[in-house]
Amino acid sequence: MHRVHARLTSRVTAAKGFVSQPEPRTIGLFARGKQLIAGNLLFAGHLIEAPGKSLWDVDAPDEAFAEVIQGFTWLDDLAAVGDARAREIAGLWVGDWIKTYGRGTGPGWTPELTGRRLIRLIHHATFLLRGRDKAFSDAFYQSLTHQAEFLARRWPATRPGVERFEALTGAIYAGHSLLGKESHATPAEAALARECAAQIDEQGGLATRNPEELLEVLTLLNWAAEALNAANRQVSKAHREAIERIVPTLRALRHKDGSLARFHGGGRGLDGRLDMALAASGVKKQPHTGLRMGFARVSCGRSSVIVDAAAPPTGRESHDAHASTLAFELTSGRRPVIVNCGSGASFGEEWRRAGRATPSHSTLGLEGYSSSRLGKASGLSGLSRELLIDVPAKVSAESNKHDDSQRIELFHDGYQKLFGLTHGRTLELSLDGRALIGEDYLAAITKEDHGLFDKALDRSSLQGIPYDIRFHLHPEVDVSMDLGGAAISLALKSGEVWVFRQDGSAEMRLEPSVYLENGRLRPRATQQVVLSGRAMSYATRVRWSLAKAHETPSVVRDLVQDGTLATPDVQD
């Protein structure tokens, strides 16, 4: 039906212009824009070298590549360069899209992609139209009007969540930007208010528990609010309250380096995107103690720790969810130290599936098992991706502050059904941020648990239940084994040195790992610290610590990164 309506709306009468001159609000990357000008097309994990070719003359290697280019986010990057050559290429690619797909054909005619595309075309309209002839201008306005008409009909068909927010924001933009299209905005405004009330929970979170997706929703809500204010329209109460709930949650999910924690398919976010969204919201409220969207955060000195402290999503909302319960990330100043591998979606389905498993996260896992299991959910049609169908039933987190530290105590029962074991974790960050003390335990608590554990022990021929506690390191951490294997040194580019130790109850070693980062051609190689052992009794404990070396100062002037000056540390 998207294709049908895309064709039916292709003959609408074009708007005569804009109500007022559009202002660009999206952020692009200068370096990526220069790559596009040179003909290096890097989208969705694929690099195609096509100098001198139109973007639409290139065969898309997969559906993800086609989706990215049809969303027109590359316009942000070309506008970031902003010179005559960038404007020429942007105009050429936009004009070629109108000629090739402008009659309602191709993969880009879905409401969410149309909303994304309309927002960029309106943001960068001045950049695109400057110096262009009347034929280009007429085709441009005709295309905007066509897409606005399509979006007015088809936004209700989008999946609830970020896709619908994107479609509705595009509809509001088009309605208040194009002359004579104000009637399209009114139903979209009412629908956006309903979505804000339904999709943003009391904690200011989304059901998907994806931090980067929450940032995208806040950005869209900010843009919609700015468009309404520019049109002298009142922002609805539900819309404004949703922004006020989201902002403290995103502040709680922000590391000391200003980026987001990487959980449930989300990445760290584009540089500057989070701070820009928080500033644009106008909300000063800070996060209160306790969980935000199921995550716990402690922050002391230069260090921040963010922990996945709730059960993963289930059902439709789990299409990108990870088996990451009790996993944590640690950042010191501008330097990530302990990370999760991240989403491998841009590197293909195998990497995507591997990134969702427990071993790809900085937490404890039993050999061959994840704390949540992937599978096809019954009764949910139209979903090609695996969902989480078996997640921990009980997850608990309790935070408390001591005289010299902040402490989080957590547990989950994701291994109870198969092994009778509960995984508990304690994380204690010193108030000066120089030391993180941790303890992981496996315990069979009830008589029923004892019986399940005994059966699992019998299956192992009394060799014990093998476990691994993993600490994935950021690729820029220089790691080495010290003191004959009794300690591991982690050197950061800031000059800080952290030392990892354990109590000797597990085998400690270094293993290869990967860092899965969107916008790169392939996964980045890195390493991980692994503590391994076997659970032989009803209670197994491993204590470990990660502390700055004594010679590492508490204050570090960390301004140089890869030979260039960087911005100072982000402060809470």
XYZ file of C-alpha atoms in Angstrom:
572
model
C 0.000 0.000 0.000
C 2.962 2.371 0.452
C 3.776 1.961 -3.238
C 0.120 2.458 -4.227
C -0.211 5.706 -2.280
C 3.205 6.899 -3.448
C 1.927 6.716 -7.025
C -1.534 8.096 -6.239
C -0.074 11.230 -4.627
C 2.486 11.916 -7.376
C 0.248 14.378 -9.311
C -0.480 16.811 -6.479
C -0.183 20.518 -7.122
C 3.195 21.760 -5.975
C 3.522 24.221 -3.111
C 4.722 27.650 -4.217
C 7.456 27.921 -1.643
C 8.274 27.931 2.070
C 6.381 29.787 4.775
C 9.761 31.054 6.019
C 13.387 30.352 5.225
C 14.295 26.909 6.662
C 17.148 26.610 9.144
C 19.461 23.561 9.192
C 19.294 21.773 12.550
C 20.920 18.451 11.696
C 24.624 17.809 12.320
C 26.891 16.352 9.674
C 30.534 15.292 9.671
C 33.011 17.321 7.610
C 35.338 14.356 7.078
C 32.522 12.148 5.851
C 31.350 14.903 3.517
C 34.835 15.123 1.981
C 34.768 11.345 1.465
C 31.458 11.608 -0.370
C 32.820 14.357 -2.612
C 35.780 12.105 -3.449
C 33.362 9.304 -4.418
C 33.966 7.080 -1.393
C 30.503 5.897 -0.388
C 30.589 4.328 3.072
C 27.109 3.321 4.203
C 25.846 0.458 6.390
C 29.271 -1.185 6.587
C 29.903 -1.146 2.812
C 32.494 0.974 1.000
C 31.913 1.604 -2.709
C 34.414 3.703 -4.632
C 32.481 5.550 -7.337
C 34.218 8.850 -8.173
C 32.242 10.932 -10.626
C 29.150 8.741 -10.358
C 25.730 9.706 -9.098
C 24.739 8.005 -5.863
C 21.753 6.462 -7.644
C 23.890 4.883 -10.373
C 25.488 2.622 -7.749
C 23.956 -0.797 -7.122
C 23.089 -1.085 -3.428
C 24.803 -4.208 -2.010
C 21.995 -4.871 0.474
C 18.767 -3.531 1.910
C 20.496 -1.675 4.770
C 22.667 0.286 2.316
C 19.615 1.240 0.245
C 17.718 2.339 3.355
C 20.522 4.613 4.546
C 20.952 6.428 1.238
C 17.183 6.771 0.743
C 16.969 8.552 4.121
C 19.203 11.400 2.833
C 21.264 11.724 6.028
C 24.257 12.149 3.700
C 22.925 15.654 3.006
C 24.036 16.612 6.533
C 27.611 15.619 5.702
C 27.716 17.481 2.381
C 26.220 20.562 4.057
C 28.935 20.319 6.744
C 31.515 20.866 3.979
C 29.341 23.577 2.465
C 31.546 24.645 -0.434
C 30.576 24.983 -4.089
C 31.626 21.420 -4.942
C 29.585 19.975 -2.050
C 26.555 22.025 -3.135
C 26.974 20.833 -6.718
C 27.072 17.169 -5.733
C 24.155 17.549 -3.300
C 22.033 19.180 -5.990
C 23.011 16.546 -8.540
C 22.102 13.653 -6.217
C 18.810 15.240 -5.131
C 17.867 15.996 -8.730
C 18.756 12.463 -9.841
C 16.656 10.998 -7.019
C 13.662 13.055 -8.132
C 14.119 11.861 -11.729
C 14.641 8.208 -10.727
C 12.274 7.717 -7.784
C 10.186 10.886 -7.645
C 7.109 9.267 -9.195
C 6.708 6.891 -6.267
C 9.063 4.040 -7.162
C 12.029 2.514 -5.370
C 12.727 1.385 -1.802
C 12.498 4.814 -0.181
C 8.721 5.134 -0.084
C 8.049 4.147 3.498
C 6.703 6.693 6.012
C 9.770 6.637 8.263
C 12.243 7.075 5.382
C 10.046 9.750 3.815
C 9.920 11.601 7.127
C 13.697 11.361 7.500
C 14.211 12.517 3.913
C 11.752 15.432 4.161
C 13.430 16.738 7.314
C 16.822 16.849 5.565
C 15.460 18.359 2.354
C 13.734 21.123 4.319
C 16.716 21.724 6.619
C 19.098 22.129 3.693
C 16.717 23.731 1.189
C 18.669 27.010 1.082
C 21.921 25.090 0.552
C 20.337 23.096 -2.287
C 18.437 25.887 -4.060
C 21.118 28.573 -4.072
C 22.234 29.207 -7.620
C 19.828 26.669 -9.146
C 17.640 27.272 -12.180
C 13.836 27.362 -12.209
C 13.522 23.805 -13.525
C 15.373 22.416 -10.502
C 13.393 24.629 -8.113
C 10.050 23.548 -9.601
C 10.995 19.856 -9.432
C 12.214 20.321 -5.853
C 8.948 21.865 -4.601
C 6.908 19.301 -6.530
C 8.830 16.492 -4.849
C 8.474 18.010 -1.364
C 4.717 18.379 -1.869
C 4.403 14.826 -3.181
C 6.293 13.407 -0.200
C 4.256 15.511 2.232
C 0.991 14.217 0.730
C 2.238 10.628 0.905
C 3.306 11.061 4.524
C -0.069 12.566 5.486
C -1.747 9.371 4.248
C 0.718 6.716 5.392
C 2.226 7.716 8.741
C -0.398 5.636 10.667
C 1.095 2.501 9.062
C 4.462 2.890 10.794
C 5.568 0.707 13.690
C 5.133 2.450 17.079
C 8.426 3.758 18.367
C 11.194 5.750 16.726
C 9.868 5.021 13.217
C 6.520 6.641 13.976
C 8.171 9.594 15.710
C 10.268 10.095 12.574
C 7.239 9.964 10.263
C 5.185 12.337 12.414
C 8.025 14.841 12.778
C 8.433 14.847 9.002
C 4.708 15.473 8.583
C 4.790 18.370 11.057
C 7.850 19.845 9.342
C 6.255 19.668 5.910
C 2.911 21.011 7.108
C 4.403 24.094 8.737
C 7.134 24.706 6.155
C 5.330 24.423 2.810
C 2.833 27.082 1.768
C -0.726 25.803 1.793
C 0.003 22.507 3.594
C -0.813 23.553 7.156
C -3.798 21.182 7.256
C -1.428 18.186 7.184
C 0.231 19.289 10.414
C -2.798 19.346 12.722
C -3.538 15.581 12.772
C 0.190 14.852 12.996
C 0.505 17.114 16.056
C -2.357 15.312 17.787
C -0.867 11.919 16.913
C 2.565 12.974 18.180
C 1.024 13.938 21.526
C -0.613 10.504 21.768
C 2.659 8.748 20.927
C 4.537 10.773 23.551
C 2.074 9.646 26.216
C 2.029 6.022 25.058
C 5.677 5.360 24.158
C 7.671 7.392 26.720
C 7.265 5.792 30.134
C 7.340 7.488 33.545
C 11.122 6.981 33.760
C 11.563 8.779 30.448
C 12.510 5.602 28.594
C 11.465 3.506 25.624
C 10.360 -0.120 25.757
C 13.336 -1.095 23.558
C 15.769 0.171 26.249
C 18.066 1.402 23.462
C 19.859 4.600 24.656
C 20.781 5.804 21.162
C 17.194 5.295 20.008
C 16.010 7.398 22.951
C 18.435 10.142 21.864
C 16.964 9.979 18.353
C 13.444 10.378 19.767
C 14.490 13.405 21.862
C 16.123 14.971 18.808
C 12.949 14.488 16.767
C 10.763 15.902 19.545
C 13.062 18.932 19.817
C 12.852 19.520 16.059
C 9.080 19.164 16.102
C 8.826 21.624 19.010
C 11.055 24.128 17.195
C 8.945 23.811 14.036
C 5.770 24.411 16.047
C 7.249 27.420 17.838
C 8.382 28.898 14.517
C 4.819 28.529 13.216
C 3.396 30.159 16.397
C 1.741 26.870 17.327
C 1.547 25.644 20.894
C 3.525 22.536 21.810
C 1.139 20.061 23.441
C 1.425 19.244 27.125
C 2.161 15.563 26.393
C 4.904 16.561 23.925
C 6.587 18.904 26.394
C 6.277 16.483 29.313
C 7.842 13.694 27.229
C 10.901 15.889 26.606
C 11.084 16.690 30.320
C 11.031 12.978 31.192
C 13.574 11.940 28.555
C 16.287 14.501 29.353
C 17.164 13.304 32.895
C 17.253 9.719 31.616
C 19.709 10.575 28.845
C 21.844 12.468 31.357
C 21.941 9.301 33.456
C 22.994 7.283 30.392
C 25.802 9.692 29.470
C 29.365 8.732 30.278
C 32.028 11.182 31.389
C 33.206 11.524 27.780
C 29.790 12.883 26.757
C 28.716 9.777 24.854
C 26.001 7.211 25.513
C 26.372 3.774 27.048
C 26.243 1.059 24.363
C 23.363 -1.274 25.161
C 20.526 -3.075 23.329
C 21.579 -2.160 19.811
C 22.544 1.437 20.554
C 25.925 3.034 19.925
C 27.727 5.947 21.544
C 26.000 8.478 19.267
C 27.463 10.988 16.828
C 29.940 13.419 18.367
C 28.100 16.386 19.827
C 24.622 14.999 19.079
C 23.758 14.241 22.709
C 24.927 17.564 24.126
C 23.146 19.442 21.345
C 19.877 17.600 22.019
C 20.114 18.205 25.777
C 20.838 21.904 25.254
C 18.025 22.302 22.696
C 15.504 20.766 25.102
C 15.900 23.634 27.582
C 15.408 21.140 30.435
C 17.835 21.540 33.352
C 16.524 18.676 35.481
C 19.157 16.182 36.630
C 18.531 12.427 37.085
C 17.389 11.288 40.499
C 18.839 8.280 42.266
C 17.626 4.896 41.137
C 17.197 3.265 37.755
C 16.580 5.153 34.527
C 15.178 3.013 31.688
C 16.482 0.013 33.642
C 20.088 1.269 33.934
C 22.008 2.170 37.084
C 24.761 4.803 37.076
C 27.458 5.774 39.519
C 29.798 8.673 38.874
C 32.703 9.819 41.017
C 35.696 11.962 40.155
C 36.615 11.406 36.508
C 34.967 7.966 36.356
C 31.469 6.829 35.400
C 29.986 3.330 35.517
C 26.700 2.424 33.807
C 25.119 -0.996 34.402
C 22.268 -2.856 32.715
C 20.189 -3.461 35.839
C 16.854 -4.704 34.478
C 15.479 -7.512 32.360
C 15.818 -7.051 28.581
C 12.783 -6.171 26.469
C 10.589 -8.952 25.149
C 8.124 -9.273 22.271
C 8.328 -6.872 19.341
C 10.469 -4.426 21.303
C 13.257 -7.030 21.606
C 14.119 -7.152 17.882
C 17.448 -5.420 18.672
C 17.736 -6.309 22.371
C 20.849 -7.949 23.840
C 21.449 -10.562 26.544
C 23.388 -7.983 28.558
C 21.892 -8.244 32.057
C 24.359 -6.937 34.719
C 26.895 -5.896 32.062
C 28.642 -2.575 32.724
C 30.766 0.065 31.013
C 33.467 2.219 32.629
C 34.751 5.537 31.287
C 37.527 7.681 32.761
C 37.405 11.289 31.623
C 37.220 11.244 27.832
C 38.517 7.678 27.618
C 36.302 4.574 27.478
C 37.952 1.724 29.384
C 35.526 -1.187 29.827
C 32.925 -1.458 27.052
C 30.447 -3.829 25.477
C 31.181 -5.038 21.954
C 28.138 -3.194 20.604
C 25.728 -3.823 17.772
C 27.105 -5.676 14.779
C 24.078 -4.872 12.609
C 26.092 -2.840 10.092
C 28.492 -5.763 9.527
C 25.925 -8.398 8.587
C 23.539 -10.779 10.290
C 26.232 -13.050 11.812
C 27.960 -10.133 13.531
C 24.609 -8.751 14.592
C 23.642 -12.042 16.249
C 27.047 -12.420 17.904
C 26.833 -8.901 19.322
C 23.557 -9.770 21.061
C 24.990 -12.729 23.013
C 26.153 -12.489 26.636
C 29.857 -13.174 25.802
C 29.899 -9.883 23.847
C 29.223 -7.952 27.064
C 31.229 -7.155 30.157
C 29.499 -9.536 32.510
C 29.493 -13.168 33.658
C 28.302 -15.913 31.359
C 28.108 -19.677 31.596
C 29.927 -21.565 28.866
C 27.707 -21.919 25.812
C 24.762 -20.040 27.341
C 23.494 -16.469 27.387
C 21.485 -14.958 30.220
C 18.626 -14.499 27.696
C 17.884 -16.705 24.713
C 17.117 -15.771 21.107
C 14.370 -17.368 19.039
C 11.251 -16.874 16.965
C 8.309 -15.654 19.028
C 4.952 -17.272 18.364
C 1.983 -15.086 17.490
C 4.081 -12.181 16.195
C 3.889 -11.938 12.414
C 5.903 -9.775 10.052
C 9.155 -9.992 12.029
C 12.208 -11.420 10.278
C 14.611 -10.912 13.187
C 14.993 -13.161 16.185
C 13.512 -11.890 19.427
C 14.426 -12.530 23.045
C 12.031 -15.257 24.114
C 13.514 -16.360 27.452
C 14.770 -13.577 29.740
C 15.497 -13.391 33.483
C 12.298 -13.359 35.517
C 13.895 -11.570 38.461
C 16.438 -8.769 38.228
C 17.243 -6.640 41.263
C 19.431 -3.577 41.775
C 20.045 -1.629 44.954
C 22.288 1.437 45.235
C 23.684 2.952 48.394
C 26.307 5.513 49.282
C 29.039 4.995 51.884
C 31.529 7.422 53.382
C 34.178 6.568 50.806
C 32.315 4.929 47.898
C 29.125 4.401 45.951
C 27.910 0.816 45.720
C 25.470 -1.120 43.527
C 24.300 -4.633 44.416
C 22.603 -6.597 41.619
C 21.418 -10.091 40.760
C 19.441 -11.929 38.064
C 18.043 -15.469 37.715
C 18.671 -15.985 34.003
C 20.605 -19.208 34.670
C 18.250 -20.567 37.316
C 16.050 -22.720 35.053
C 18.935 -24.676 33.546
C 21.506 -24.670 36.325
C 19.758 -23.550 39.514
C 22.200 -20.626 39.720
C 21.623 -16.945 40.412
C 24.244 -14.471 39.198
C 24.980 -11.674 41.625
C 27.297 -8.719 41.093
C 28.526 -5.954 43.380
C 30.225 -2.836 41.986
C 31.761 -0.269 44.319
C 33.290 2.946 42.954
C 35.459 5.025 45.291
C 34.382 8.637 45.779
C 37.562 9.904 44.123
C 36.816 7.708 41.087
C 40.221 6.014 41.248
C 39.105 2.460 42.064
C 36.295 0.105 41.075
C 35.951 -2.936 43.338
C 33.815 -5.774 42.033
C 32.510 -9.156 43.087
C 30.664 -11.729 40.973
C 29.029 -14.776 42.487
C 26.993 -17.769 41.404
C 24.664 -19.185 44.030
C 22.086 -21.968 44.290
C 19.762 -20.455 46.860
C 16.705 -22.663 47.416
C 16.337 -26.441 47.773
C 14.866 -26.526 44.281
C 17.955 -24.669 43.039
C 20.175 -27.214 44.796
C 18.458 -30.019 42.918
C 18.839 -28.263 39.551
C 22.499 -27.541 40.261
C 23.167 -31.147 41.272
C 21.664 -32.369 37.986
C 23.778 -29.905 36.014
C 26.852 -31.033 37.943
C 26.051 -34.650 37.086
C 25.767 -33.701 33.394
C 29.260 -32.249 33.603
C 30.617 -35.547 35.051
C 31.276 -33.657 38.288
C 33.712 -31.342 36.483
C 31.772 -28.230 37.493
C 29.800 -25.589 35.566
C 32.281 -23.509 33.532
C 31.909 -19.719 33.706
C 33.694 -16.713 32.202
C 33.636 -13.141 33.506
C 34.522 -10.860 30.607
C 35.785 -7.286 30.592
C 35.923 -6.022 27.008
C 38.406 -3.188 26.490
C 38.111 -0.201 24.192
C 40.445 -0.491 21.162
C 42.469 2.540 22.283
C 43.412 0.886 25.594
C 46.968 -0.476 25.556
C 46.918 -3.661 27.653
C 49.698 -5.898 29.013
C 50.075 -8.731 31.536
C 52.268 -7.812 34.520
C 53.812 -9.424 37.598
C 53.962 -12.873 36.066
C 50.249 -12.902 35.316
C 49.082 -11.549 38.681
C 47.953 -8.185 37.277
C 46.994 -6.561 33.988
C 47.917 -2.969 33.157
C 45.605 -0.800 31.081
C 47.222 2.332 29.636
C 44.953 5.064 28.264
C 45.937 7.722 25.730
C 45.376 10.347 28.417
C 48.397 8.938 30.280
C 46.307 7.236 32.947
C 47.252 3.686 33.919
C 44.710 1.343 35.466
C 45.649 -2.001 37.041
C 43.308 -5.014 37.051
C 43.679 -7.675 39.747
C 41.630 -10.587 41.084
C 41.638 -12.664 44.256
C 43.121 -15.795 42.661
C 39.922 -17.851 42.649
C 39.755 -17.812 38.826
C 42.166 -18.106 35.925
C 42.985 -14.677 34.479
C 44.022 -14.216 30.847
C 43.838 -11.861 27.881
C 41.843 -12.854 24.797
C 41.045 -11.175 21.462
C 37.807 -9.207 21.220
C 36.092 -6.831 18.797
C 34.584 -3.368 19.002
C 31.528 -3.086 16.751
C 31.095 0.536 15.744
C 28.664 1.981 13.201
C 30.239 4.044 10.453
C 33.261 1.780 10.040
C 33.975 -0.665 7.265
C 34.849 -3.580 9.541
C 34.942 -4.438 13.277
C 37.883 -3.031 15.229
C 40.193 -5.519 16.896
C 40.659 -5.141 20.623
C 41.219 -7.344 23.693
C 39.340 -8.534 26.734
C 40.258 -9.594 30.249
C 38.670 -12.970 31.044
C 38.315 -14.589 34.473
C 37.459 -18.287 34.084
C 36.592 -21.033 36.503
C 34.123 -23.797 37.336
C 31.262 -23.669 39.815
C 31.685 -26.791 41.952
C 29.460 -25.926 44.909
C 26.306 -24.038 45.773
C 28.259 -20.784 46.124
C 31.113 -19.512 43.943
C 32.671 -16.068 44.345
C 35.265 -14.091 42.392
C 36.539 -10.741 43.654
C 38.360 -8.337 41.373
C 39.502 -4.718 41.284
C 40.353 -2.090 38.702
C 42.272 0.832 40.141
C 44.474 3.643 38.913
C 48.184 3.101 39.445
C 49.637 5.147 42.291
C 51.715 7.264 39.922
C 48.624 8.280 37.938
C 47.538 11.781 39.024
C 43.951 12.486 39.971
C 43.833 15.424 37.541
C 44.874 14.748 33.937
C 45.066 17.399 31.217
C 43.757 15.261 28.381
C 43.618 17.497 25.297
C 45.446 15.579 22.593
C 43.820 12.792 20.612
C 45.353 11.277 17.465
C 47.617 14.305 17.079
C 44.815 16.893 17.153
C 43.404 19.114 19.855
C 40.196 17.795 21.341
C 37.555 19.370 23.526
C 37.985 19.292 27.321
C 36.252 16.697 29.462
C 32.458 16.809 29.648
C 31.371 17.644 33.179
C 28.202 16.495 34.933
